[in-house]
PDB file of C-alpha atoms in Angstrom:
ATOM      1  CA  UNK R  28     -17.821  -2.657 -11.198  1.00 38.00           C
ATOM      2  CA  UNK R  29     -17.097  -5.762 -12.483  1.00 47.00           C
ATOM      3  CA  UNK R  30     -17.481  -9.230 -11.242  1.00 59.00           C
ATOM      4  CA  UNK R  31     -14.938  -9.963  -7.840  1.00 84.00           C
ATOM      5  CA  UNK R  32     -12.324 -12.081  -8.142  1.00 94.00           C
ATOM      6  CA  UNK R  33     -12.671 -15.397  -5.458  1.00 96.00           C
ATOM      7  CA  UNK R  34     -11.230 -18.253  -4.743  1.00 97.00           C
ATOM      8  CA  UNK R  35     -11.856 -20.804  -2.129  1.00 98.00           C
ATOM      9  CA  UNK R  36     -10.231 -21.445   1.254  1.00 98.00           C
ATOM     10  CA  UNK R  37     -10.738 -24.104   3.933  1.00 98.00           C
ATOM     11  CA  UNK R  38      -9.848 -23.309   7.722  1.00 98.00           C
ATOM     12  CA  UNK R  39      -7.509 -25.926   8.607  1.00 98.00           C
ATOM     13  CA  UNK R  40      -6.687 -27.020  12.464  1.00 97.00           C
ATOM     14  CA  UNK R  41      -3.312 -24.456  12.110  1.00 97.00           C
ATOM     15  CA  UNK R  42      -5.294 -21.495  11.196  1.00 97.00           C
ATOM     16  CA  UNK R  43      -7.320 -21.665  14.833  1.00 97.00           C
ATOM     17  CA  UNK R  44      -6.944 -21.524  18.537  1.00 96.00           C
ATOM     18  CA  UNK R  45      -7.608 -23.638  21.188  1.00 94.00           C
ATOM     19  CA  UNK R  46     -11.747 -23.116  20.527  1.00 95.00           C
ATOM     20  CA  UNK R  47     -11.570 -24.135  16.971  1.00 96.00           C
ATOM     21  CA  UNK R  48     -11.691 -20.234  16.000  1.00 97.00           C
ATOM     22  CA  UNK R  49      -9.667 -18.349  13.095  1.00 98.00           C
ATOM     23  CA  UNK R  50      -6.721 -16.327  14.691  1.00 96.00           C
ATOM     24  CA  UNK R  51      -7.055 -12.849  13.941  1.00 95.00           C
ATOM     25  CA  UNK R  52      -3.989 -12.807  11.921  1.00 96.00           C
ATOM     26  CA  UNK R  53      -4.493 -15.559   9.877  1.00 98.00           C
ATOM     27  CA  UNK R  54      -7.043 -13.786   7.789  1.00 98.00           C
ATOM     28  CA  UNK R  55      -4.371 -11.302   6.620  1.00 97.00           C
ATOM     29  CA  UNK R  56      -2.822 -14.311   5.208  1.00 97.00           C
ATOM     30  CA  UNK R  57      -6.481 -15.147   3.425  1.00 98.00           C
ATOM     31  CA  UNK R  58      -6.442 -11.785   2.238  1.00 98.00           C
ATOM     32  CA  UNK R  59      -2.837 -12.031   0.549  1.00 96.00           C
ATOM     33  CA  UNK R  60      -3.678 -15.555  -0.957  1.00 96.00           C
ATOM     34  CA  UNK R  61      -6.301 -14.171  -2.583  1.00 96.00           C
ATOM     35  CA  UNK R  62      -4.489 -10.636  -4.232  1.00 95.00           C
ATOM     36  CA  UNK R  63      -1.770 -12.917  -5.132  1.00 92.00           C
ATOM     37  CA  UNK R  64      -3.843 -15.409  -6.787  1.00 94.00           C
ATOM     38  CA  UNK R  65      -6.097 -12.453  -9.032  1.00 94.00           C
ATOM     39  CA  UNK R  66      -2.619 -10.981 -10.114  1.00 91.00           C
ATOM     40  CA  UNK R  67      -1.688 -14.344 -11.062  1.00 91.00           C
ATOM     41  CA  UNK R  68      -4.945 -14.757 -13.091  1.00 91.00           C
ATOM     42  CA  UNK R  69      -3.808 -11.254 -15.056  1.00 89.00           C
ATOM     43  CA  UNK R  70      -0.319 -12.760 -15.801  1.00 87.00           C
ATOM     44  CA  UNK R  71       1.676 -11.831 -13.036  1.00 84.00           C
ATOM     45  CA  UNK R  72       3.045 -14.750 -10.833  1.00 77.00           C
ATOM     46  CA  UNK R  73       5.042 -13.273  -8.400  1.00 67.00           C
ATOM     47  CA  UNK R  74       4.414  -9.842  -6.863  1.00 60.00           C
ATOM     48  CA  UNK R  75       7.998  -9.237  -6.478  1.00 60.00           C
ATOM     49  CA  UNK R  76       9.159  -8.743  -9.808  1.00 66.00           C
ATOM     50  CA  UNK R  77      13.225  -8.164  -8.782  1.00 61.00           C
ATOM     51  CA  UNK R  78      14.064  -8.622 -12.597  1.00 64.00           C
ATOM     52  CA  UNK R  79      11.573  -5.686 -13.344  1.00 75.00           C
ATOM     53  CA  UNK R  80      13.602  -3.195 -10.419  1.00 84.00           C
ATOM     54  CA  UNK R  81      10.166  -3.064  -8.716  1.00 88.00           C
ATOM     55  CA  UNK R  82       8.305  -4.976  -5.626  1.00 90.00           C
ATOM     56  CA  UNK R  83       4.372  -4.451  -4.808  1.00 91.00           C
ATOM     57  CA  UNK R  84       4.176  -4.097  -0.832  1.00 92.00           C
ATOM     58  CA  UNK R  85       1.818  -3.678   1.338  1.00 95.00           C
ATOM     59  CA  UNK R  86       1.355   0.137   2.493  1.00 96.00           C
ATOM     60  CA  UNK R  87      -1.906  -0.129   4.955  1.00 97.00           C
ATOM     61  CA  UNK R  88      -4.253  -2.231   5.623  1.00 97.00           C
ATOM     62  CA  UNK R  89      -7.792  -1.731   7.086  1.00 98.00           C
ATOM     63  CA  UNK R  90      -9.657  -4.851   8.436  1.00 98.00           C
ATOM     64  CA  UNK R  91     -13.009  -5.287  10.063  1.00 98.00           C
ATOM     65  CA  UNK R  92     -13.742  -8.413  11.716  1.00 97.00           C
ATOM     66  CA  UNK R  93     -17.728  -9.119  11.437  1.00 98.00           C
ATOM     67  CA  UNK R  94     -17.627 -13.035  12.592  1.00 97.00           C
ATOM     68  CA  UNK R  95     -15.461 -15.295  13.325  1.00 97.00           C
ATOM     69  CA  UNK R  96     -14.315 -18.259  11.062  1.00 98.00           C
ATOM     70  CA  UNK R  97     -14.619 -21.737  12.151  1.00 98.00           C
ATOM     71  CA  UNK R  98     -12.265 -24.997  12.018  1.00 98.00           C
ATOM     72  CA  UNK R  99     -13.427 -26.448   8.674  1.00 98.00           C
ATOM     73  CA  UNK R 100     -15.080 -23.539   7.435  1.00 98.00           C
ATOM     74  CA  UNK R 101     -14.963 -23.144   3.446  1.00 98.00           C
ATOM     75  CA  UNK R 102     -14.595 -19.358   2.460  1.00 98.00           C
ATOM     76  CA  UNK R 103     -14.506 -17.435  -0.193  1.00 98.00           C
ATOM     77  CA  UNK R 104     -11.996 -14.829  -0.087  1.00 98.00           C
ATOM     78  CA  UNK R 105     -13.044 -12.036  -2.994  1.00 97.00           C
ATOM     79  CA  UNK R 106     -10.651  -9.103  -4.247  1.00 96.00           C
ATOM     80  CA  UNK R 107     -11.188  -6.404  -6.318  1.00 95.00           C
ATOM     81  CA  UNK R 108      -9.031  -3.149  -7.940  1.00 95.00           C
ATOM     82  CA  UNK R 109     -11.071   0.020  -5.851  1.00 95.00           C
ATOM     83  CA  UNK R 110      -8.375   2.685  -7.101  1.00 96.00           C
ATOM     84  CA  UNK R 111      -5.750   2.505  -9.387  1.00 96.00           C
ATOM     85  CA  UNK R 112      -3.179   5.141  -9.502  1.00 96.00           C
ATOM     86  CA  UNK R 113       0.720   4.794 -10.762  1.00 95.00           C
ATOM     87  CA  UNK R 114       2.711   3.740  -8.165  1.00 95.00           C
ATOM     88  CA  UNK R 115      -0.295   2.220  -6.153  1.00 96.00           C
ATOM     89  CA  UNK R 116      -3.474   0.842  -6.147  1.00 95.00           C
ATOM     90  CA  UNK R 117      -6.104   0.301  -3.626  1.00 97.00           C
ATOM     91  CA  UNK R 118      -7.580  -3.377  -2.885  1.00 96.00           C
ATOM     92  CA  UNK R 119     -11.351  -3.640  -1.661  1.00 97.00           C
ATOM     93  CA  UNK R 120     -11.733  -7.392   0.139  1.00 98.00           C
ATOM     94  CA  UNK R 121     -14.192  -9.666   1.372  1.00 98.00           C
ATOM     95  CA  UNK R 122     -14.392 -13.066   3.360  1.00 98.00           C
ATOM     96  CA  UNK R 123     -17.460 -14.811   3.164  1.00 98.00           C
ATOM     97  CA  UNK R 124     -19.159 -18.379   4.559  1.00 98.00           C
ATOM     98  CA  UNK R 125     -21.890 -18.819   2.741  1.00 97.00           C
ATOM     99  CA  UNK R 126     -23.927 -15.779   2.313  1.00 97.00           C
ATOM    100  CA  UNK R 127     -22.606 -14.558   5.490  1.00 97.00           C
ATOM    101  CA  UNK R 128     -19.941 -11.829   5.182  1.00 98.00           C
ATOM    102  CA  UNK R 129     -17.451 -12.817   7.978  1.00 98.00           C
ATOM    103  CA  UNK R 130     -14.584 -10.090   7.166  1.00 98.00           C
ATOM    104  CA  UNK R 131     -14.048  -7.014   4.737  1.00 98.00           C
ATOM    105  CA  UNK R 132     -10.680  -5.006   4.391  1.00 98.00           C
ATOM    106  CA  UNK R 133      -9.174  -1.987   2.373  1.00 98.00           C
ATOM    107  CA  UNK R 134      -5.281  -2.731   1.378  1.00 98.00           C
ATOM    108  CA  UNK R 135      -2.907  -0.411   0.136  1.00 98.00           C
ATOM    109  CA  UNK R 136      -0.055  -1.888  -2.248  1.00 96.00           C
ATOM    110  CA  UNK R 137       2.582   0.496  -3.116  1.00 95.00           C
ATOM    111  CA  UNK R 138       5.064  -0.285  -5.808  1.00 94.00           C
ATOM    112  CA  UNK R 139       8.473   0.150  -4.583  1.00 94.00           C
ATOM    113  CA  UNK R 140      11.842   0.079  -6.274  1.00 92.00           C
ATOM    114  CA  UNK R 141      14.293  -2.586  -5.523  1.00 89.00           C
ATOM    115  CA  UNK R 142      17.629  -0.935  -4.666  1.00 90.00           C
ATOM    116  CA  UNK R 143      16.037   2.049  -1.944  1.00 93.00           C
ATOM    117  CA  UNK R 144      12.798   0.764  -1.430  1.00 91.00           C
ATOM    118  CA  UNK R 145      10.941   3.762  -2.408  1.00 95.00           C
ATOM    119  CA  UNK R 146       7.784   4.661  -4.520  1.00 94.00           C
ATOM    120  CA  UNK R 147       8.249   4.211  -8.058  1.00 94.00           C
ATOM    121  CA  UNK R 148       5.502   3.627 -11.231  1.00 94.00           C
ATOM    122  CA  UNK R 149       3.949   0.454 -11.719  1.00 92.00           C
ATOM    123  CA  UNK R 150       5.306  -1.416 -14.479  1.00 88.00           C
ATOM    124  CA  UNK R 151       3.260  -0.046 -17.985  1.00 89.00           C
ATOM    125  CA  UNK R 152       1.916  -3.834 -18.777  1.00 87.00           C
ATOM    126  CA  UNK R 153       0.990  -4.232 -14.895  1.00 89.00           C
ATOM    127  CA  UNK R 154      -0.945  -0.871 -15.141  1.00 91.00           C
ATOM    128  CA  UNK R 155      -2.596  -1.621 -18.374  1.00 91.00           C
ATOM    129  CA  UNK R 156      -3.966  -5.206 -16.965  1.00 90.00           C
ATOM    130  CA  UNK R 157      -5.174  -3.750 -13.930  1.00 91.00           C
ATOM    131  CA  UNK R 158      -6.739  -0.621 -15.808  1.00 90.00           C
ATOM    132  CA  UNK R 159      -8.351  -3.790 -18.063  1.00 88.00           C
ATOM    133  CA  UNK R 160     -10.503  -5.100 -15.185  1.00 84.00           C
ATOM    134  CA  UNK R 161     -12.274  -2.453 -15.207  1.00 70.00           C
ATOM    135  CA  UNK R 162     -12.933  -2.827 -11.716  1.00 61.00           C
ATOM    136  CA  UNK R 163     -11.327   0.539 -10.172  1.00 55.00           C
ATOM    137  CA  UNK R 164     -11.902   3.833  -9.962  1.00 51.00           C
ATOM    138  CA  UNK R 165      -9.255   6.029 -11.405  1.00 46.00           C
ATOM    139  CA  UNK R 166      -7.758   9.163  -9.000  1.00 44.00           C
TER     140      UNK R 166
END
C-alpha cells in the first residue's frame, strides 16, 4: 500500500465537552475533513458532483474509539482507498496524536445518482484516479 493521505487538525474549544474532551461525534466530522480533502488532492473538489448526475454518500461507517482527544490536541487524521469497486469504495482511517493512535474507522461511500438516489458507477475519471493511488485492493 502506498503512503496515507494526512492532514492536520487542531481540537478547538467547540469540538469538546465540559472536561475539555472530543465529543464522540465530532470525530466523524475529522474523518470527513480528511476524505474530502484526499479527493480534493486527486482533482475532485466537491463530492457531490450534481453536474455529473452522481453524489458520493456515506453507506456505513465503523468507528473504534481507542483514546480520547484533548482541547488543543493537534491530530493527524490519515485516509486511505482499502477497496475499490464501481459504484463504491471502501475508506480505511486513522486519528493519531503523536505516535499514539487515538481512533481508526472503516467507511463505506456509495455513489448514488442524483434524481432517485440509488447506486450507480463511479464516474470513469473518478475511478481511474482512485485506481491510480494504488492504495486499494480491487474486489
Amino acid at each position: 500500500m502506498s503512503n496515507k493521505f494526512s492532514i492536520p487538525i487542531r481540537v478547538y474549544i467547540e469540538d469538546t465537552d465540559a472536561g475539555g474532551i472530543v465529543y464522540y461525534v465530532n470525530y466523524l466530522k475529522y474523518l470527513e475533513r480528511s476524505r474530502t480533502e484526499f479527493m480534493r488532492s486527486l482533482g475532485y473538489n466537491k463530492p457531490a458532483m450534481p453536474e455529473q448526475g452522481r453524489l458520493l454518500v456515506v453507506h456505513s461507517a465503523e468507528i473504534q474509539y481507542r483514546r480520547s482527544a484533548l482541547l488543543d490536541d493537534v491530530l493527524q487524521v490519515s485516509t486511505t482507498v482499502d477497496k475499490l469497486g464501481r459504484a463504491a469504495m471502501t475508506f480505511g482511517q486513522e486519528i493519531w496524536r503523536g505516535n499514539e493512535i487515538i481512533c481508526t474507522a472503516v467507511v463505506k461511500v456509495a455513489c448514488v445518482d442524483t434524481s432517485d438516489r440509488k447506486p450507480c458507477a463511479l464516474s470513469t475519471s473518478i475511478y481511474q484516479a482512485l485506481k491510480a493511488t494504488n492504495q486499494y485492493e480491487c474486489r
